Amino acid sequence: VLGCDATLFVTPEYNRSIPGVLKNALDHGSRPWGKSVWKGVPAGVIGTSPGPIGTALAQSHLRSVLAYLDMPVMDVPEAYIQWKDDLVSEDHSVHERSAAYLGGWMKTFFAFVERQKAVAAG
């Protein structure tokens, strides 16, 4: 993590929150006090779930944790992807409309990371 320009969190939603193993990794990386690997690292949050609101609640919870860890998080566009059987085809390609949206999301994330790097450089 220390050598990364950014972190992209792709999370499922478990019981309206993030998986315990993800929370554990975040907590572990924030220790010892004053030596957090997360501080100042730009972050993106995305996920998919079969529920109609995708991973909206998990992402909200994760954003709260990341704010506490002092990670700048891209706020818009948000991406709450509902998993459907035709989202990914047998050849592992993503449905055309979804691919276009996700491609735009990634382009925006890359631009966000570059802006955050410029701010950090002063």
PDB file of C-alpha atoms in Angstrom:
ATOM      1  CA  VAL A   1       0.000   0.000   0.000  1.00  0.00           C
ATOM      2  CA  LEU A   2       2.839   2.376   0.824  1.00  0.00           C
ATOM      3  CA  GLY A   3       4.007   2.446  -2.804  1.00  0.00           C
ATOM      4  CA  CYS A   4       0.554   2.884  -4.339  1.00  0.00           C
ATOM      5  CA  ASP A   5      -0.773   6.079  -5.920  1.00  0.00           C
ATOM      6  CA  ALA A   6      -4.334   5.136  -4.911  1.00  0.00           C
ATOM      7  CA  THR A   7      -6.523   2.323  -3.620  1.00  0.00           C
ATOM      8  CA  LEU A   8      -9.626   1.000  -5.342  1.00  0.00           C
ATOM      9  CA  PHE A   9     -11.990  -0.789  -2.967  1.00  0.00           C
ATOM     10  CA  VAL A  10     -14.371  -3.234  -4.653  1.00  0.00           C
ATOM     11  CA  THR A  11     -16.665  -4.596  -1.986  1.00  0.00           C
ATOM     12  CA  PRO A  12     -19.668  -6.846  -1.639  1.00  0.00           C
ATOM     13  CA  GLU A  13     -22.305  -6.020   0.949  1.00  0.00           C
ATOM     14  CA  TYR A  14     -22.677  -8.291   3.973  1.00  0.00           C
ATOM     15  CA  ASN A  15     -25.523  -7.549   6.378  1.00  0.00           C
ATOM     16  CA  ARG A  16     -25.646  -3.900   5.238  1.00  0.00           C
ATOM     17  CA  SER A  17     -21.935  -3.373   5.790  1.00  0.00           C
ATOM     18  CA  ILE A  18     -18.483  -4.291   4.553  1.00  0.00           C
ATOM     19  CA  PRO A  19     -16.977  -7.753   5.000  1.00  0.00           C
ATOM     20  CA  GLY A  20     -15.175  -8.277   8.296  1.00  0.00           C
ATOM     21  CA  VAL A  21     -11.939  -9.184   6.522  1.00  0.00           C
ATOM     22  CA  LEU A  22     -11.933  -5.790   4.757  1.00  0.00           C
ATOM     23  CA  LYS A  23     -12.487  -3.946   8.042  1.00  0.00           C
ATOM     24  CA  ASN A  24      -9.711  -6.013   9.601  1.00  0.00           C
ATOM     25  CA  ALA A  25      -7.303  -5.078   6.781  1.00  0.00           C
ATOM     26  CA  LEU A  26      -8.174  -1.392   7.175  1.00  0.00           C
ATOM     27  CA  ASP A  27      -7.663  -1.560  10.932  1.00  0.00           C
ATOM     28  CA  HIS A  28      -4.400  -3.467  10.605  1.00  0.00           C
ATOM     29  CA  GLY A  29      -3.021  -0.938   8.093  1.00  0.00           C
ATOM     30  CA  SER A  30      -3.844   1.931  10.423  1.00  0.00           C
ATOM     31  CA  ARG A  31      -1.512   0.650  13.134  1.00  0.00           C
ATOM     32  CA  PRO A  32       0.658   1.435  14.950  1.00  0.00           C
ATOM     33  CA  TRP A  33      -0.799   4.824  15.786  1.00  0.00           C
ATOM     34  CA  GLY A  34       0.774   7.545  13.673  1.00  0.00           C
ATOM     35  CA  LYS A  35       2.051   5.082  11.053  1.00  0.00           C
ATOM     36  CA  SER A  36      -1.107   4.438   9.020  1.00  0.00           C
ATOM     37  CA  VAL A  37      -0.492   3.253   5.467  1.00  0.00           C
ATOM     38  CA  TRP A  38      -3.848   4.763   4.463  1.00  0.00           C
ATOM     39  CA  LYS A  39      -3.351   8.437   5.398  1.00  0.00           C
ATOM     40  CA  GLY A  40      -3.652  10.656   2.335  1.00  0.00           C
ATOM     41  CA  VAL A  41      -4.022   7.796  -0.160  1.00  0.00           C
ATOM     42  CA  PRO A  42      -6.808   8.597  -2.671  1.00  0.00           C
ATOM     43  CA  ALA A  43      -9.546   5.978  -2.735  1.00  0.00           C
ATOM     44  CA  GLY A  44     -12.356   4.835  -4.969  1.00  0.00           C
ATOM     45  CA  VAL A  45     -15.267   2.719  -3.752  1.00  0.00           C
ATOM     46  CA  ILE A  46     -17.374   0.443  -5.918  1.00  0.00           C
ATOM     47  CA  GLY A  47     -19.123  -2.905  -5.597  1.00  0.00           C
ATOM     48  CA  THR A  48     -21.854  -5.214  -6.751  1.00  0.00           C
ATOM     49  CA  SER A  49     -24.613  -7.142  -5.041  1.00  0.00           C
ATOM     50  CA  PRO A  50     -27.746  -8.980  -6.184  1.00  0.00           C
ATOM     51  CA  GLY A  51     -29.910  -6.577  -4.176  1.00  0.00           C
ATOM     52  CA  PRO A  52     -31.732  -3.719  -5.930  1.00  0.00           C
ATOM     53  CA  ILE A  53     -29.566  -1.042  -4.261  1.00  0.00           C
ATOM     54  CA  GLY A  54     -26.316  -2.774  -5.153  1.00  0.00           C
ATOM     55  CA  THR A  55     -23.802  -2.132  -2.396  1.00  0.00           C
ATOM     56  CA  ALA A  56     -25.062   1.317  -1.373  1.00  0.00           C
ATOM     57  CA  LEU A  57     -25.075   0.609   2.365  1.00  0.00           C
ATOM     58  CA  ALA A  58     -21.695  -1.130   2.391  1.00  0.00           C
ATOM     59  CA  GLN A  59     -20.196   1.717   0.391  1.00  0.00           C
ATOM     60  CA  SER A  60     -21.663   4.297   2.771  1.00  0.00           C
ATOM     61  CA  HIS A  61     -20.187   2.463   5.737  1.00  0.00           C
ATOM     62  CA  LEU A  62     -16.824   2.065   3.997  1.00  0.00           C
ATOM     63  CA  ARG A  63     -16.722   5.781   3.121  1.00  0.00           C
ATOM     64  CA  SER A  64     -17.183   6.609   6.821  1.00  0.00           C
ATOM     65  CA  VAL A  65     -14.261   4.375   7.761  1.00  0.00           C
ATOM     66  CA  LEU A  66     -12.063   5.814   4.995  1.00  0.00           C
ATOM     67  CA  ALA A  67     -12.851   9.370   6.104  1.00  0.00           C
ATOM     68  CA  TYR A  68     -11.657   8.506   9.600  1.00  0.00           C
ATOM     69  CA  LEU A  69      -8.474   7.050   8.096  1.00  0.00           C
ATOM     70  CA  ASP A  70      -7.881  10.403   6.318  1.00  0.00           C
ATOM     71  CA  MET A  71      -8.233   8.986   2.819  1.00  0.00           C
ATOM     72  CA  PRO A  72      -9.646  11.353   0.195  1.00  0.00           C
ATOM     73  CA  VAL A  73     -12.490   9.433  -1.467  1.00  0.00           C
ATOM     74  CA  MET A  74     -13.968  10.086  -4.899  1.00  0.00           C
ATOM     75  CA  ASP A  75     -17.596  10.989  -4.252  1.00  0.00           C
ATOM     76  CA  VAL A  76     -19.060  11.167  -7.754  1.00  0.00           C
ATOM     77  CA  PRO A  77     -19.987   9.359  -9.789  1.00  0.00           C
ATOM     78  CA  GLU A  78     -21.177   6.680  -7.429  1.00  0.00           C
ATOM     79  CA  ALA A  79     -21.462   3.123  -8.712  1.00  0.00           C
ATOM     80  CA  TYR A  80     -23.970   0.803  -7.085  1.00  0.00           C
ATOM     81  CA  ILE A  81     -24.048  -2.156  -9.442  1.00  0.00           C
ATOM     82  CA  GLN A  82     -26.849  -4.674  -9.124  1.00  0.00           C
ATOM     83  CA  TRP A  83     -25.598  -8.118 -10.083  1.00  0.00           C
ATOM     84  CA  LYS A  84     -27.770  -9.778 -12.708  1.00  0.00           C
ATOM     85  CA  ASP A  85     -27.111 -12.994 -14.583  1.00  0.00           C
ATOM     86  CA  ASP A  86     -26.458 -11.135 -17.846  1.00  0.00           C
ATOM     87  CA  LEU A  87     -24.035  -8.570 -16.347  1.00  0.00           C
ATOM     88  CA  VAL A  88     -21.021 -10.715 -17.313  1.00  0.00           C
ATOM     89  CA  SER A  89     -21.161 -13.025 -20.321  1.00  0.00           C
ATOM     90  CA  GLU A  90     -19.669 -16.502 -20.625  1.00  0.00           C
ATOM     91  CA  ASP A  91     -16.551 -15.007 -22.259  1.00  0.00           C
ATOM     92  CA  HIS A  92     -16.151 -12.791 -19.142  1.00  0.00           C
ATOM     93  CA  SER A  93     -17.017  -9.562 -20.926  1.00  0.00           C
ATOM     94  CA  VAL A  94     -19.289  -7.057 -19.207  1.00  0.00           C
ATOM     95  CA  HIS A  95     -22.605  -6.055 -20.745  1.00  0.00           C
ATOM     96  CA  GLU A  96     -22.012  -3.188 -23.201  1.00  0.00           C
ATOM     97  CA  ARG A  97     -23.956  -0.503 -21.278  1.00  0.00           C
ATOM     98  CA  SER A  98     -22.346  -1.493 -17.998  1.00  0.00           C
ATOM     99  CA  ALA A  99     -18.890  -1.561 -19.609  1.00  0.00           C
ATOM    100  CA  ALA A 100     -19.378   1.982 -20.909  1.00  0.00           C
ATOM    101  CA  TYR A 101     -20.483   3.210 -17.487  1.00  0.00           C
ATOM    102  CA  LEU A 102     -17.648   1.455 -15.654  1.00  0.00           C
ATOM    103  CA  GLY A 103     -15.116   2.733 -18.189  1.00  0.00           C
ATOM    104  CA  GLY A 104     -16.316   6.284 -17.554  1.00  0.00           C
ATOM    105  CA  TRP A 105     -16.163   5.684 -13.813  1.00  0.00           C
ATOM    106  CA  MET A 106     -12.548   4.504 -14.066  1.00  0.00           C
ATOM    107  CA  LYS A 107     -11.601   7.495 -16.231  1.00  0.00           C
ATOM    108  CA  THR A 108     -13.056   9.803 -13.576  1.00  0.00           C
ATOM    109  CA  PHE A 109     -11.228   7.885 -10.845  1.00  0.00           C
ATOM    110  CA  PHE A 110      -7.885   8.232 -12.648  1.00  0.00           C
ATOM    111  CA  ALA A 111      -8.469  11.992 -12.996  1.00  0.00           C
ATOM    112  CA  PHE A 112      -9.373  12.200  -9.286  1.00  0.00           C
ATOM    113  CA  VAL A 113      -6.135  10.409  -8.356  1.00  0.00           C
ATOM    114  CA  GLU A 114      -4.079  12.803 -10.498  1.00  0.00           C
ATOM    115  CA  ARG A 115      -5.750  15.814  -8.827  1.00  0.00           C
ATOM    116  CA  GLN A 116      -5.056  14.370  -5.377  1.00  0.00           C
ATOM    117  CA  LYS A 117      -1.405  13.746  -6.291  1.00  0.00           C
ATOM    118  CA  ALA A 118      -1.079  17.362  -7.452  1.00  0.00           C
ATOM    119  CA  VAL A 119      -2.585  18.632  -4.181  1.00  0.00           C
ATOM    120  CA  ALA A 120      -0.242  16.443  -2.150  1.00  0.00           C
ATOM    121  CA  ALA A 121       2.760  17.690  -4.125  1.00  0.00           C
ATOM    122  CA  GLY A 122       1.789  21.224  -3.155  1.00  0.00           C
TER     123      GLY A 122
END
